[in-house]
Tab-separated table of C-alpha atoms in Angstrom:
chain	number	residue	atom	x	y	z
A	1	MET	CA	-14.636	-27.559	0.952
A	2	SER	CA	-13.829	-26.467	-2.607
A	3	ASP	CA	-12.069	-27.805	-5.686
A	4	ASP	CA	-8.678	-27.228	-4.019
A	5	SER	CA	-9.285	-27.459	-0.258
A	6	ILE	CA	-10.304	-29.899	2.466
A	7	LEU	CA	-11.900	-28.970	5.787
A	8	ILE	CA	-10.942	-31.124	8.771
A	9	ARG	CA	-13.294	-30.807	11.750
A	10	LEU	CA	-11.840	-31.934	15.067
A	11	GLY	CA	-14.571	-30.824	17.476
A	12	GLU	CA	-17.682	-28.753	18.029
A	13	SER	CA	-16.739	-26.307	20.809
A	14	ILE	CA	-13.809	-24.150	21.943
A	15	ASP	CA	-11.400	-26.165	24.078
A	16	PRO	CA	-7.785	-25.299	25.018
A	17	ASP	CA	-6.730	-28.936	24.564
A	18	LEU	CA	-8.309	-28.997	21.112
A	19	THR	CA	-6.495	-25.783	20.181
A	20	ALA	CA	-3.150	-27.342	21.084
A	21	ARG	CA	-3.998	-30.392	18.984
A	22	ILE	CA	-5.034	-28.211	16.034
A	23	ALA	CA	-1.810	-26.201	16.249
A	24	ALA	CA	0.314	-29.345	16.271
A	25	LEU	CA	-1.701	-30.915	13.454
A	26	CYS	CA	-1.062	-27.839	11.284
A	27	ILE	CA	2.672	-28.166	11.829
A	28	ALA	CA	2.553	-31.865	10.960
A	29	ILE	CA	0.645	-31.198	7.733
A	30	GLU	CA	3.006	-28.403	6.685
A	31	SER	CA	6.141	-30.422	7.461
A	32	GLN	CA	5.040	-33.714	5.891
A	33	HIS	CA	3.153	-32.462	2.833
A	34	SER	CA	4.752	-29.136	1.944
A	35	ALA	CA	5.218	-30.207	-1.688
A	36	TRP	CA	1.504	-29.953	-2.501
A	37	VAL	CA	-0.072	-28.085	0.432
A	38	THR	CA	-0.454	-24.388	-0.430
A	39	ASP	CA	-2.037	-23.147	2.814
A	40	VAL	CA	-3.136	-24.406	6.230
A	41	VAL	CA	-5.681	-22.312	8.123
A	42	PRO	CA	-6.520	-23.297	11.712
A	43	SER	CA	-9.651	-22.122	13.501
A	44	TYR	CA	-11.483	-22.897	16.757
A	45	THR	CA	-12.441	-26.448	15.821
A	46	THR	CA	-11.268	-26.919	12.229
A	47	VAL	CA	-8.261	-26.941	9.940
A	48	LEU	CA	-8.650	-25.855	6.308
A	49	VAL	CA	-6.031	-27.419	4.045
A	50	SER	CA	-5.582	-25.922	0.568
A	51	TYR	CA	-3.656	-27.902	-2.023
A	52	ASP	CA	-2.313	-27.563	-5.551
A	53	PRO	CA	-4.762	-29.475	-7.795
A	54	SER	CA	-2.146	-29.700	-10.523
A	55	MET	CA	-0.061	-31.880	-8.195
A	56	ILE	CA	-2.676	-33.894	-6.315
A	57	ASP	CA	-6.402	-34.582	-6.458
A	58	PHE	CA	-8.944	-34.615	-3.635
A	59	ARG	CA	-8.910	-38.381	-3.161
A	60	ARG	CA	-5.132	-38.631	-2.783
A	61	ALA	CA	-4.936	-35.473	-0.640
A	62	ARG	CA	-7.570	-36.834	1.721
A	63	GLN	CA	-5.806	-40.183	1.797
A	64	ALA	CA	-2.569	-38.474	2.821
A	65	LEU	CA	-4.217	-36.412	5.575
A	66	VAL	CA	-6.316	-39.116	7.217
A	67	PRO	CA	-3.373	-40.911	8.918
A	68	LEU	CA	-2.338	-37.660	10.626
A	69	LEU	CA	-5.870	-37.149	11.862
A	70	HIS	CA	-6.220	-40.738	13.083
A	71	SER	CA	-2.877	-40.693	14.878
A	72	SER	CA	-3.834	-37.503	16.687
A	73	THR	CA	-7.179	-39.014	17.704
A	74	GLU	CA	-5.609	-42.177	19.053
A	75	ALA	CA	-2.841	-40.393	20.942
A	76	GLY	CA	-5.015	-37.486	22.075
A	77	THR	CA	-2.636	-35.157	20.258
A	78	VAL	CA	-0.038	-35.170	17.533
A	79	ALA	CA	3.586	-34.747	18.498
A	80	PRO	CA	4.052	-31.131	19.555
A	81	ALA	CA	6.001	-29.158	16.981
A	82	ARG	CA	5.633	-25.734	18.510
A	83	SER	CA	6.353	-24.744	22.090
A	84	GLY	CA	3.510	-22.250	22.179
A	85	THR	CA	5.224	-18.884	22.638
A	86	VAL	CA	3.832	-16.674	25.400
A	87	HIS	CA	3.764	-13.043	24.254
A	88	GLU	CA	3.982	-10.251	26.835
A	89	ILE	CA	1.894	-7.360	25.510
A	90	PRO	CA	1.987	-3.880	27.142
A	91	VAL	CA	-1.331	-2.012	27.234
A	92	TYR	CA	-2.177	1.552	28.169
A	93	TYR	CA	-5.558	1.223	29.886
A	94	ALA	CA	-7.293	4.615	30.022
A	95	PRO	CA	-10.395	6.380	28.686
A	96	GLU	CA	-8.339	8.106	25.965
A	97	SER	CA	-6.997	4.771	24.708
A	98	GLY	CA	-9.964	2.590	25.677
A	99	PRO	CA	-13.181	4.581	25.239
A	100	ASP	CA	-15.368	1.749	26.586
A	101	LEU	CA	-13.310	1.107	29.713
A	102	GLN	CA	-15.305	3.261	32.116
A	103	ASN	CA	-18.694	2.101	30.835
A	104	LEU	CA	-17.644	-1.532	31.094
A	105	ALA	CA	-16.521	-0.988	34.676
A	106	TYR	CA	-19.792	0.778	35.523
A	107	ASN	CA	-21.953	-1.910	33.906
A	108	LYS	CA	-20.080	-4.618	35.789
A	109	SER	CA	-20.158	-2.720	39.110
A	110	LEU	CA	-16.381	-2.705	39.179
A	111	SER	CA	-13.716	-0.052	39.483
A	112	VAL	CA	-11.551	0.619	36.422
A	113	ALA	CA	-8.585	-0.726	38.383
A	114	LYS	CA	-10.451	-3.982	39.000
A	115	VAL	CA	-11.276	-4.372	35.296
A	116	ILE	CA	-7.584	-3.940	34.492
A	117	GLN	CA	-6.674	-6.424	37.202
A	118	TYR	CA	-9.026	-9.038	35.760
A	119	HIS	CA	-7.808	-8.449	32.211
A	120	THR	CA	-4.120	-8.750	33.095
A	121	ALA	CA	-4.482	-11.759	35.423
A	122	VAL	CA	-4.963	-14.357	32.677
A	123	THR	CA	-2.615	-16.032	30.212
A	124	TYR	CA	-4.875	-16.110	27.170
A	125	GLN	CA	-4.705	-18.738	24.472
A	126	VAL	CA	-4.776	-17.874	20.780
A	127	PHE	CA	-7.756	-19.852	19.501
A	128	ALA	CA	-7.851	-18.529	15.941
A	129	ILE	CA	-6.446	-15.885	13.596
A	130	GLY	CA	-8.946	-14.062	11.423
A	131	PHE	CA	-11.122	-11.037	10.644
A	132	LEU	CA	-7.938	-9.084	9.859
A	133	PRO	CA	-4.412	-10.392	9.174
A	134	GLY	CA	-2.795	-10.881	12.581
A	135	PHE	CA	-6.057	-10.515	14.528
A	136	GLY	CA	-5.862	-13.184	17.229
A	137	PHE	CA	-9.013	-14.347	19.002
A	138	LEU	CA	-7.904	-14.828	22.612
A	139	GLY	CA	-9.712	-16.549	25.435
A	140	SER	CA	-11.076	-16.793	27.833
A	141	VAL	CA	-11.884	-13.524	29.586
A	142	ALA	CA	-12.976	-13.743	33.223
A	143	GLU	CA	-16.763	-13.827	33.511
A	144	ALA	CA	-16.600	-10.708	35.690
A	145	ILE	CA	-15.539	-8.573	32.688
A	146	ALA	CA	-17.051	-10.535	29.796
A	147	THR	CA	-19.261	-8.158	27.836
A	148	PRO	CA	-21.123	-8.267	24.489
A	149	ARG	CA	-20.005	-6.385	21.403
A	150	ARG	CA	-21.243	-2.842	20.954
A	151	GLN	CA	-24.702	-2.548	19.431
A	152	SER	CA	-23.314	-0.037	16.920
A	153	PRO	CA	-19.811	-0.881	15.626
A	154	ARG	CA	-17.353	1.973	15.228
A	155	LYS	CA	-16.444	3.006	11.708
A	156	GLN	CA	-12.783	3.280	12.699
A	157	VAL	CA	-10.916	1.516	15.501
A	158	PRO	CA	-7.251	2.591	15.894
A	159	ALA	CA	-4.492	0.042	15.371
A	160	GLY	CA	-3.352	-1.508	18.641
A	161	SER	CA	-6.750	-1.165	20.314
A	162	VAL	CA	-7.461	-3.893	22.848
A	163	GLY	CA	-11.073	-5.009	23.044
A	164	ILE	CA	-13.434	-7.481	24.658
A	165	ALA	CA	-16.340	-9.292	23.004
A	166	ASN	CA	-18.171	-11.753	25.224
A	167	GLN	CA	-15.461	-14.015	26.678
A	168	GLN	CA	-12.864	-13.179	24.064
A	169	THR	CA	-10.284	-10.418	23.913
A	170	ALA	CA	-8.141	-9.235	21.015
A	171	ILE	CA	-5.764	-6.599	19.677
A	172	TYR	CA	-6.667	-4.820	16.448
A	173	PRO	CA	-3.521	-5.168	14.269
A	174	LYS	CA	-4.509	-2.261	12.032
A	175	ALA	CA	-7.113	0.494	11.895
A	176	SER	CA	-10.479	-0.872	10.812
A	177	PRO	CA	-14.180	-0.834	11.600
A	178	GLY	CA	-15.006	-2.861	14.689
A	179	GLY	CA	-17.572	-3.536	17.360
A	180	TRP	CA	-15.539	-4.833	20.278
A	181	GLN	CA	-15.589	-2.977	23.613
A	182	LEU	CA	-12.293	-1.045	23.692
A	183	ILE	CA	-10.468	-0.926	27.032
A	184	GLY	CA	-6.931	0.116	26.068
A	185	ARG	CA	-4.276	0.274	23.395
A	186	SER	CA	-0.959	-1.457	22.806
A	187	PRO	CA	2.104	-0.086	20.977
A	188	VAL	CA	3.100	-3.568	19.776
A	189	THR	CA	2.977	-4.287	16.035
A	190	MET	CA	0.828	-7.389	15.607
A	191	PHE	CA	1.247	-7.825	11.854
A	192	ASP	CA	3.671	-6.683	9.170
A	193	VAL	CA	4.342	-7.794	5.627
A	194	ASP	CA	7.823	-9.093	6.512
A	195	GLY	CA	7.218	-10.945	9.759
A	196	LEU	CA	3.500	-11.563	9.154
A	197	SER	CA	1.401	-12.354	12.225
A	198	ARG	CA	3.046	-12.052	15.628
A	199	LEU	CA	0.548	-14.561	17.037
A	200	LYS	CA	-0.024	-18.172	16.038
A	201	VAL	CA	-2.787	-20.539	17.068
A	202	GLY	CA	-1.743	-22.252	20.295
A	203	ASP	CA	0.391	-19.343	21.513
A	204	GLY	CA	-0.264	-17.600	24.812
A	205	VAL	CA	-0.740	-13.873	25.483
A	206	ARG	CA	-0.307	-11.997	28.739
A	207	PHE	CA	-1.200	-8.312	29.018
A	208	HIS	CA	0.461	-5.931	31.440
A	209	ALA	CA	-0.488	-2.340	32.174
A	210	VAL	CA	1.841	0.536	31.315
A	211	SER	CA	1.548	4.258	31.974
A	212	ARG	CA	0.799	6.852	29.338
A	213	SER	CA	4.437	7.912	29.110
A	214	GLU	CA	5.638	4.311	28.886
A	215	TYR	CA	3.127	3.649	26.121
A	216	LEU	CA	4.308	6.677	24.126
A	217	ASN	CA	7.978	5.817	24.711
A	218	LEU	CA	7.300	2.346	23.294
A	219	GLY	CA	6.053	3.948	20.079
A	220	GLY	CA	2.341	4.158	20.827
A	221	THR	CA	0.185	6.958	19.429
A	222	LEU	CA	-2.983	8.637	20.650
């Protein structure tokens, strides 16, 4: 991929089983080759491995990684090294916290309550972390509420905003521009410089609705 990184491609499409394999493969790489691996970045179908070129060259790094990849292919997965934490995330679903909530419901011929019901009924899988530190791409949203990104992205989306883009949903870990359809807001801190990202690839996320007062009591802001 570059003079100090290797890209491992494990598939071509989003697949929950593939995500679990990618998550376990990352753990195996980090645990077995921590001396020269400087970073491991999982995505939907790939793993990017960065290494210290002063300690190892491309040929030897590739040679060390191939057995892990082959063993995972033969077994269908590598030995699981992470249980896959399921995070319970409170969300205040309302027009003041989710300015696209009512329009989404209208466009889908649903009540707001039904949109919330669909969104909270699923245990989502973390497929990738990106865009912003701690921004987890979660899937898959029920087809009934799947909706495209906004045609005009907002210049500023508040931290904690919960959005939908096609069949993915996510929580903005910090204020930033963004084009996802916003349906609510969570008081949970998704990223900090000490604990880093709350979510990891392969984890699960369940949303549950809270009232305005509960949201504010949990530290949320409007």
